[in-house]
């Protein structure tokens, strides 16, 4: 029972340790987050991860996983570059035959297998996780490259008039293809429909002659290989001339069955490893996977050849193939398909073309009279484009393409797989990168192939995965360094045998007593296990990791760290030292608890070459002035002191110009410096001389400016240079001033008179306009005066009768 409890406690401790180790910081190094226990695990964590195999690399308390880190971090921690395991991926070319350069009609006859259009042909890539290996692939369309063309024709009744034109196709197509290649072969096959209801009528009479009236038709069939690929055009005409139309009941035809057999029956058809063209001619749609259920056929198409006596014999047994199945088989057999269909079904077959790589659609006239030109145009279209495809990639392997095509056209991503508008003799290049994102479980080699669609040539790439370090091959089994041979010592660390744990495999999983072991993980007079900064495993402290990978706990009891030292300017040890076990170890020329005190005195050096101008001491790179009245970086400033210029102004004035306050005592008070007169200010000494120099500008008793310099030479002698002629201000010119004042008064008076006159004119005009307006608006009363009596009296004679 006790033993069971001990084991349980051990696994709890081990689990806790694993959890702590798993606290790999989200924003930290991928190498640290990997928590690698071996060199192999480390190098799989990322391309920049390295493993330090130096035996004394780890500090006390650090886990084995601390050996895995970024290369720069390992070097900064003191691991010699020779002790860092950092295997790199490589690439090697095994077969690199140059692409063929030949011209039609002038070059010697070559076998198809001797013509090379892609280079290189075979490589080996050694892949390290996360590190891409890149190589260049060259493709060049060879001139006069052989072509095999198989004409697959729908022989349902609606194609009756088309058959007549196809009967002479052989020789005519031969003549046209001779312009492209001197090695051309042609074959012929036909199809109708599955020979079961409801696709055809199964009555005996209809099976013999499915056509109506007096039409003579052949019995229905699924697919028939009429003529294997041949270079004899006349034989093509002869055999096709013997073919007869057949018939079926529904409109879609069984062309997919025929395409599948043409693709997979390479031996019977006679395909060579050259350019393979399949011309599919029809005026109807197609059946595909699932349609066979109408005839009771439920078994999926098996994608195998079932030709007997040149007839497809399993149409009644297997369903139609799916489009994806056809794409797979056409690609595997490097067959490029040309769909020659009537206008009515153009839209349907164009959609099909988008699903089948390296295929083309041409519009077939009602009687197939344009089939030769259609084939030529489609072939030119197909051959002008190269599209790279790769075989299935192993788990965790990715591949990227970049194309360098004609006229400076480059492509990436999916467009990086192809180049268009390629003419015969054109050369294009591709840059291909292969990356392994993880190692295979068993570490075995893998092979992938890359080829241009529609071409038989391919590049074979052998992938070898770097999943282990070289130092692991040098491991010492049962090494005495691993506690009396309880583990394998490899890459600077012990890999314990089963049932053993500990940094040196010193503990057995069956004997671990956690209470006894915890005592070894406590400091004296302390109850804290591993200073609360780690876990006790097998009697040894394994310090936990911090979120910041640069912060590390260390020490026997995890009592030390490199991030709790004094700081200055927000930096540990002021950025001028290393923090070791919470104490700063300062770089040379620095001291102090935070290494913030510089011993360099260059910042205290004054311009006169003295430390702090001789007025203080240099402490931590800063002057500490001993005289309180002096201030500044080098104790050069004195706010209460007279300046050099003011202090010597009177003496310079009396000696140079015989005037000033000290002219009477000049010979007694002002003979402490040597004086030299110069003609102009340009002749004065300029800054840059060895002796400290002051330039001065002062006023004399006559308000004139005089200029001088004051300096002290190496012999501590005062030297004064004075400009011999002071600059005195000139007196004012009275006449221009008086004239200007008088003229100004006169002009101002005239201006005021003009302004007054202008204002009066404006006022008079406004008053006159106001009067005129009132005059126009006046209304006079025309009524009579009631007290007015006229002076004239009129009397009428009453007897007057107007005679």
Short mmCIF file of C-alpha atoms in Angstrom, two decimals, residues 405-410 421:
data_model
loop_
_atom_site.label_atom_id
_atom_site.label_comp_id
_atom_site.label_asym_id
_atom_site.label_seq_id
_atom_site.Cartn_x
_atom_site.Cartn_y
_atom_site.Cartn_z
CA UNK A 405 7.70 33.55 -67.81
CA UNK A 406 8.13 35.38 -71.10
CA UNK A 407 8.27 39.16 -71.30
CA UNK A 408 9.07 39.55 -67.61
CA UNK A 409 5.77 38.10 -66.41
CA UNK A 410 6.17 36.54 -62.96
CA UNK A 421 1.98 32.17 -74.49
#
